PDB file of C-alpha atoms in Angstrom:
ATOM      1  CA  UNK A 805     113.432 125.226  92.022  1.00  0.00           C
ATOM      2  CA  UNK A 806     116.200 124.320  89.812  1.00  0.00           C
ATOM      3  CA  UNK A 807     116.472 120.472  88.941  1.00  0.00           C
ATOM      4  CA  UNK A 808     120.125 119.984  89.784  1.00  0.00           C
ATOM      5  CA  UNK A 809     119.746 116.303  91.032  1.00  0.00           C
ATOM      6  CA  UNK A 810     117.287 113.600  92.225  1.00  0.00           C
ATOM      7  CA  UNK A 811     118.203 114.744  95.786  1.00  0.00           C
ATOM      8  CA  UNK A 812     116.506 118.271  95.207  1.00  0.00           C
ATOM      9  CA  UNK A 813     113.156 117.029  93.705  1.00  0.00           C
ATOM     10  CA  UNK A 814     110.023 117.841  95.729  1.00  0.00           C
ATOM     11  CA  UNK A 815     109.160 114.277  96.644  1.00  0.00           C
ATOM     12  CA  UNK A 816     112.524 113.609  98.282  1.00  0.00           C
ATOM     13  CA  UNK A 817     112.208 116.947 100.224  1.00  0.00           C
ATOM     14  CA  UNK A 818     108.911 115.865 101.456  1.00  0.00           C
ATOM     15  CA  UNK A 819     110.234 112.413 102.431  1.00  0.00           C
ATOM     16  CA  UNK A 820     113.106 113.982 104.160  1.00  0.00           C
ATOM     17  CA  UNK A 821     110.984 116.349 106.007  1.00  0.00           C
ATOM     18  CA  UNK A 822     108.621 113.643 107.556  1.00  0.00           C
ATOM     19  CA  UNK A 823     111.542 111.252 108.310  1.00  0.00           C
ATOM     20  CA  UNK A 824     113.604 113.922 109.813  1.00  0.00           C
ATOM     21  CA  UNK A 825     110.754 115.167 111.834  1.00  0.00           C
ATOM     22  CA  UNK A 826     110.151 111.548 113.069  1.00  0.00           C
ATOM     23  CA  UNK A 827     113.762 111.265 113.973  1.00  0.00           C
ATOM     24  CA  UNK A 828     113.623 114.408 115.914  1.00  0.00           C
ATOM     25  CA  UNK A 829     110.645 113.289 117.745  1.00  0.00           C
ATOM     26  CA  UNK A 830     112.252 109.993 118.592  1.00  0.00           C
ATOM     27  CA  UNK A 831     115.358 111.829 119.922  1.00  0.00           C
ATOM     28  CA  UNK A 832     113.106 113.860 122.173  1.00  0.00           C
ATOM     29  CA  UNK A 833     111.325 110.946 123.338  1.00  0.00           C
ATOM     30  CA  UNK A 834     114.686 109.329 124.423  1.00  0.00           C
ATOM     31  CA  UNK A 835     115.655 112.441 126.299  1.00  0.00           C
ATOM     32  CA  UNK A 836     112.424 112.720 128.165  1.00  0.00           C
ATOM     33  CA  UNK A 837     112.589 108.936 129.016  1.00  0.00           C
ATOM     34  CA  UNK A 838     116.028 109.459 130.501  1.00  0.00           C
ATOM     35  CA  UNK A 839     114.700 112.493 132.375  1.00  0.00           C
ATOM     36  CA  UNK A 840     111.987 110.383 133.876  1.00  0.00           C
ATOM     37  CA  UNK A 841     114.384 107.679 134.643  1.00  0.00           C
ATOM     38  CA  UNK A 842     116.598 110.222 136.339  1.00  0.00           C
ATOM     39  CA  UNK A 843     113.864 111.396 138.401  1.00  0.00           C
ATOM     40  CA  UNK A 844     112.656 107.944 139.333  1.00  0.00           C
ATOM     41  CA  UNK A 845     116.097 106.954 140.450  1.00  0.00           C
ATOM     42  CA  UNK A 846     116.260 109.748 142.981  1.00  0.00           C
ATOM     43  CA  UNK A 847     116.632 108.449 146.604  1.00  0.00           C
ATOM     44  CA  UNK A 848     114.231 111.120 148.094  1.00  0.00           C
ATOM     45  CA  UNK A 849     111.583 112.850 145.849  1.00  0.00           C
ATOM     46  CA  UNK A 850     109.796 116.053 146.804  1.00  0.00           C
ATOM     47  CA  UNK A 851     106.704 117.556 145.483  1.00  0.00           C
ATOM     48  CA  UNK A 852     108.590 119.247 142.537  1.00  0.00           C
ATOM     49  CA  UNK A 853     109.822 115.901 141.436  1.00  0.00           C
ATOM     50  CA  UNK A 854     106.271 114.466 141.333  1.00  0.00           C
ATOM     51  CA  UNK A 855     104.994 117.299 139.404  1.00  0.00           C
ATOM     52  CA  UNK A 856     107.824 117.107 136.989  1.00  0.00           C
ATOM     53  CA  UNK A 857     107.269 113.318 136.622  1.00  0.00           C
ATOM     54  CA  UNK A 858     103.517 113.929 135.729  1.00  0.00           C
ATOM     55  CA  UNK A 859     104.293 116.584 133.208  1.00  0.00           C
ATOM     56  CA  UNK A 860     107.147 114.613 131.667  1.00  0.00           C
ATOM     57  CA  UNK A 861     104.760 111.395 131.389  1.00  0.00           C
ATOM     58  CA  UNK A 862     102.210 113.549 129.538  1.00  0.00           C
ATOM     59  CA  UNK A 863     104.901 114.830 127.231  1.00  0.00           C
ATOM     60  CA  UNK A 864     105.973 111.281 126.757  1.00  0.00           C
ATOM     61  CA  UNK A 865     102.593 110.196 125.817  1.00  0.00           C
ATOM     62  CA  UNK A 866     102.330 113.172 123.209  1.00  0.00           C
ATOM     63  CA  UNK A 867     105.799 112.495 121.762  1.00  0.00           C
ATOM     64  CA  UNK A 868     104.864 108.637 121.213  1.00  0.00           C
ATOM     65  CA  UNK A 869     101.723 109.793 119.545  1.00  0.00           C
ATOM     66  CA  UNK A 870     103.631 112.182 117.302  1.00  0.00           C
ATOM     67  CA  UNK A 871     106.287 109.512 116.385  1.00  0.00           C
ATOM     68  CA  UNK A 872     103.505 107.134 115.316  1.00  0.00           C
ATOM     69  CA  UNK A 873     101.903 110.167 113.174  1.00  0.00           C
ATOM     70  CA  UNK A 874     105.296 110.980 111.608  1.00  0.00           C
ATOM     71  CA  UNK A 875     105.686 107.364 110.682  1.00  0.00           C
ATOM     72  CA  UNK A 876     102.480 107.328 108.987  1.00  0.00           C
ATOM     73  CA  UNK A 877     103.302 110.501 106.921  1.00  0.00           C
ATOM     74  CA  UNK A 878     106.829 108.950 106.173  1.00  0.00           C
ATOM     75  CA  UNK A 879     105.241 105.835 104.992  1.00  0.00           C
ATOM     76  CA  UNK A 880     102.936 107.753 102.800  1.00  0.00           C
ATOM     77  CA  UNK A 881     105.796 109.762 101.292  1.00  0.00           C
ATOM     78  CA  UNK A 882     107.961 106.578 100.752  1.00  0.00           C
ATOM     79  CA  UNK A 883     105.507 105.767  98.162  1.00  0.00           C
ATOM     80  CA  UNK A 884     106.621 108.800  96.158  1.00  0.00           C
ATOM     81  CA  UNK A 885     110.269 107.848  96.059  1.00  0.00           C
ATOM     82  CA  UNK A 886     111.562 106.858  92.549  1.00  0.00           C
ATOM     83  CA  UNK A 887     113.793 104.066  91.753  1.00  0.00           C
ATOM     84  CA  UNK A 888     116.925 106.265  91.762  1.00  0.00           C
ATOM     85  CA  UNK A 889     116.259 107.509  95.078  1.00  0.00           C
ATOM     86  CA  UNK A 890     115.679 103.954  96.190  1.00  0.00           C
ATOM     87  CA  UNK A 891     118.878 102.867  94.748  1.00  0.00           C
ATOM     88  CA  UNK A 892     120.782 105.401  97.105  1.00  0.00           C
ATOM     89  CA  UNK A 893     119.744 103.035 100.022  1.00  0.00           C
ATOM     90  CA  UNK A 894     121.994 100.065  98.855  1.00  0.00           C
ATOM     91  CA  UNK A 895     118.820  97.677  98.874  1.00  0.00           C
ATOM     92  CA  UNK A 896     119.139  93.966  98.074  1.00  0.00           C
ATOM     93  CA  UNK A 897     117.376  92.898  94.829  1.00  0.00           C
ATOM     94  CA  UNK A 898     114.475  91.418  96.774  1.00  0.00           C
ATOM     95  CA  UNK A 899     114.218  94.617  98.924  1.00  0.00           C
ATOM     96  CA  UNK A 900     114.326  96.697  95.838  1.00  0.00           C
ATOM     97  CA  UNK A 901     111.573  94.472  94.026  1.00  0.00           C
ATOM     98  CA  UNK A 902     109.275  94.692  97.132  1.00  0.00           C
ATOM     99  CA  UNK A 903     109.685  98.366  97.431  1.00  0.00           C
ATOM    100  CA  UNK A 904     108.842  98.927  93.926  1.00  0.00           C
ATOM    101  CA  UNK A 905     105.851  96.739  93.946  1.00  0.00           C
ATOM    102  CA  UNK A 906     104.631  98.310  97.142  1.00  0.00           C
ATOM    103  CA  UNK A 907     104.554 101.609  95.380  1.00  0.00           C
ATOM    104  CA  UNK A 908     102.259  99.909  92.946  1.00  0.00           C
ATOM    105  CA  UNK A 909     100.037  97.758  95.037  1.00  0.00           C
ATOM    106  CA  UNK A 910      98.699  98.533  98.510  1.00  0.00           C
ATOM    107  CA  UNK A 911      98.207  94.863  99.333  1.00  0.00           C
ATOM    108  CA  UNK A 912     101.030  92.773 100.662  1.00  0.00           C
ATOM    109  CA  UNK A 913      98.927  89.710  99.677  1.00  0.00           C
ATOM    110  CA  UNK A 914      98.938  90.857  96.155  1.00  0.00           C
ATOM    111  CA  UNK A 915     102.840  91.338  96.159  1.00  0.00           C
ATOM    112  CA  UNK A 916     103.295  88.091  97.793  1.00  0.00           C
ATOM    113  CA  UNK A 917     101.053  86.499  95.082  1.00  0.00           C
ATOM    114  CA  UNK A 918     103.065  88.110  92.132  1.00  0.00           C
ATOM    115  CA  UNK A 919     106.495  87.115  93.800  1.00  0.00           C
ATOM    116  CA  UNK A 920     105.154  83.695  94.996  1.00  0.00           C
ATOM    117  CA  UNK A 921     106.093  84.426  98.534  1.00  0.00           C
ATOM    118  CA  UNK A 922     104.311  84.574 101.967  1.00  0.00           C
ATOM    119  CA  UNK A 923     102.724  87.877 102.716  1.00  0.00           C
ATOM    120  CA  UNK A 924     104.221  88.011 106.085  1.00  0.00           C
ATOM    121  CA  UNK A 925     107.688  87.789 104.499  1.00  0.00           C
ATOM    122  CA  UNK A 926     106.748  90.442 101.976  1.00  0.00           C
ATOM    123  CA  UNK A 927     105.812  92.607 104.966  1.00  0.00           C
ATOM    124  CA  UNK A 928     108.949  91.967 106.888  1.00  0.00           C
ATOM    125  CA  UNK A 929     111.134  92.884 103.989  1.00  0.00           C
ATOM    126  CA  UNK A 930     109.152  95.972 103.188  1.00  0.00           C
ATOM    127  CA  UNK A 931     109.619  97.070 106.881  1.00  0.00           C
ATOM    128  CA  UNK A 932     113.468  96.571 106.561  1.00  0.00           C
ATOM    129  CA  UNK A 933     113.410  98.839 103.407  1.00  0.00           C
ATOM    130  CA  UNK A 934     111.544 101.394 105.633  1.00  0.00           C
ATOM    131  CA  UNK A 935     114.197 100.993 108.488  1.00  0.00           C
ATOM    132  CA  UNK A 936     117.097 101.542 105.897  1.00  0.00           C
ATOM    133  CA  UNK A 937     115.173 104.683 104.753  1.00  0.00           C
ATOM    134  CA  UNK A 938     114.820 106.018 108.222  1.00  0.00           C
ATOM    135  CA  UNK A 939     118.553 104.996 109.103  1.00  0.00           C
ATOM    136  CA  UNK A 940     119.683 106.802 105.989  1.00  0.00           C
ATOM    137  CA  UNK A 941     118.055 109.868 107.008  1.00  0.00           C
ATOM    138  CA  UNK A 942     119.218 109.673 110.800  1.00  0.00           C
ATOM    139  CA  UNK A 943     122.832 109.201 109.428  1.00  0.00           C
ATOM    140  CA  UNK A 944     122.254 112.341 107.010  1.00  0.00           C
ATOM    141  CA  UNK A 945     121.159 114.238 110.081  1.00  0.00           C
ATOM    142  CA  UNK A 946     124.003 112.911 112.239  1.00  0.00           C
ATOM    143  CA  UNK A 947     126.819 113.734 109.923  1.00  0.00           C
ATOM    144  CA  UNK A 948     125.458 117.173 109.000  1.00  0.00           C
ATOM    145  CA  UNK A 949     124.615 116.328 105.464  1.00  0.00           C
ATOM    146  CA  UNK A 950     121.793 118.977 105.450  1.00  0.00           C
ATOM    147  CA  UNK A 951     124.453 121.618 105.076  1.00  0.00           C
ATOM    148  CA  UNK A 952     125.496 120.115 101.833  1.00  0.00           C
ATOM    149  CA  UNK A 953     124.470 121.120  98.308  1.00  0.00           C
ATOM    150  CA  UNK A 954     122.217 118.508  96.449  1.00  0.00           C
ATOM    151  CA  UNK A 955     125.223 117.695  94.306  1.00  0.00           C
ATOM    152  CA  UNK A 956     127.503 117.370  97.346  1.00  0.00           C
ATOM    153  CA  UNK A 957     124.904 114.915  98.904  1.00  0.00           C
ATOM    154  CA  UNK A 958     124.821 112.838  95.724  1.00  0.00           C
ATOM    155  CA  UNK A 959     128.705 112.667  95.631  1.00  0.00           C
ATOM    156  CA  UNK A 960     128.767 111.701  99.393  1.00  0.00           C
ATOM    157  CA  UNK A 961     126.191 109.129  98.965  1.00  0.00           C
ATOM    158  CA  UNK A 962     127.887 107.518  95.900  1.00  0.00           C
ATOM    159  CA  UNK A 963     131.300 107.639  97.732  1.00  0.00           C
ATOM    160  CA  UNK A 964     129.590 105.912 100.708  1.00  0.00           C
ATOM    161  CA  UNK A 965     128.469 103.102  98.246  1.00  0.00           C
ATOM    162  CA  UNK A 966     132.072 102.595  97.510  1.00  0.00           C
ATOM    163  CA  UNK A 967     132.095 104.317  94.046  1.00  0.00           C
ATOM    164  CA  UNK A 968     135.523 105.665  92.774  1.00  0.00           C
ATOM    165  CA  UNK A 969     135.690 109.472  91.979  1.00  0.00           C
ATOM    166  CA  UNK A 970     135.824 108.543  88.359  1.00  0.00           C
ATOM    167  CA  UNK A 971     132.570 106.418  88.626  1.00  0.00           C
ATOM    168  CA  UNK A 972     131.069 109.309  90.350  1.00  0.00           C
ATOM    169  CA  UNK A 973     132.075 111.611  87.803  1.00  0.00           C
ATOM    170  CA  UNK A 974     130.694 109.604  84.994  1.00  0.00           C
ATOM    171  CA  UNK A 975     127.536 108.961  86.517  1.00  0.00           C
ATOM    172  CA  UNK A 976     126.858 112.495  87.411  1.00  0.00           C
ATOM    173  CA  UNK A 977     128.209 113.817  84.196  1.00  0.00           C
ATOM    174  CA  UNK A 978     130.870 116.043  85.589  1.00  0.00           C
ATOM    175  CA  UNK A 979     134.588 116.107  85.443  1.00  0.00           C
ATOM    176  CA  UNK A 980     136.718 114.116  87.943  1.00  0.00           C
ATOM    177  CA  UNK A 981     138.266 117.371  89.101  1.00  0.00           C
ATOM    178  CA  UNK A 982     134.707 118.769  89.968  1.00  0.00           C
ATOM    179  CA  UNK A 983     134.254 115.575  91.979  1.00  0.00           C
ATOM    180  CA  UNK A 984     137.628 115.927  93.688  1.00  0.00           C
ATOM    181  CA  UNK A 985     136.715 119.532  94.565  1.00  0.00           C
ATOM    182  CA  UNK A 986     133.265 118.944  95.818  1.00  0.00           C
ATOM    183  CA  UNK A 987     134.523 115.878  97.877  1.00  0.00           C
ATOM    184  CA  UNK A 988     137.173 118.284  99.491  1.00  0.00           C
ATOM    185  CA  UNK A 989     134.472 120.613 100.347  1.00  0.00           C
ATOM    186  CA  UNK A 990     132.258 118.020 101.771  1.00  0.00           C
ATOM    187  CA  UNK A 991     135.066 116.805 104.035  1.00  0.00           C
ATOM    188  CA  UNK A 992     135.441 120.457 105.074  1.00  0.00           C
ATOM    189  CA  UNK A 993     131.765 120.859 105.956  1.00  0.00           C
ATOM    190  CA  UNK A 994     131.054 117.425 107.741  1.00  0.00           C
ATOM    191  CA  UNK A 995     134.537 117.465 109.440  1.00  0.00           C
ATOM    192  CA  UNK A 996     135.848 114.086 108.736  1.00  0.00           C
ATOM    193  CA  UNK A 997     136.049 111.341 106.154  1.00  0.00           C
ATOM    194  CA  UNK A 998     132.932 109.385 106.934  1.00  0.00           C
TER     195      UNK A 998
END
């Protein structure tokens, strides 16, 4: 695999896969919950409805378990993200600090001790970082970013962070015309200026 950018590295692909699967399971879980709710809201239910409720309840239980499993895998893969990949999330300084320490140390108590913080606070901040990662992946899915090339994803992310086209060109080591061309292609692919 060609190393065109940090977005195409193996670790990010694995993180993306687990996070995206978790998002898909969550979406399926919501759909099955709506389905169950619709059947329960029916005025008169027949035997078919009762059978569908039982099957849907079983599916809902399985989906909940899968969401938990995917979250565990996503958490594990989170620990393989590098600093550049974390920077794409627009973390606060404290969030970045805790995210990087969390990759080094498995104990929140140890991180809290190093940073002179309460372990509960460290845990809450770390969970907020994970939430940002998952939201970032959901946003990528929502806007169809999977259809973008690695370079286009990087340009899109930097643009969303408020970088100018000249700043993006300098950071990526490409011409401003290349950034303009790629940004035009991004807008064509995802359909609007998000």
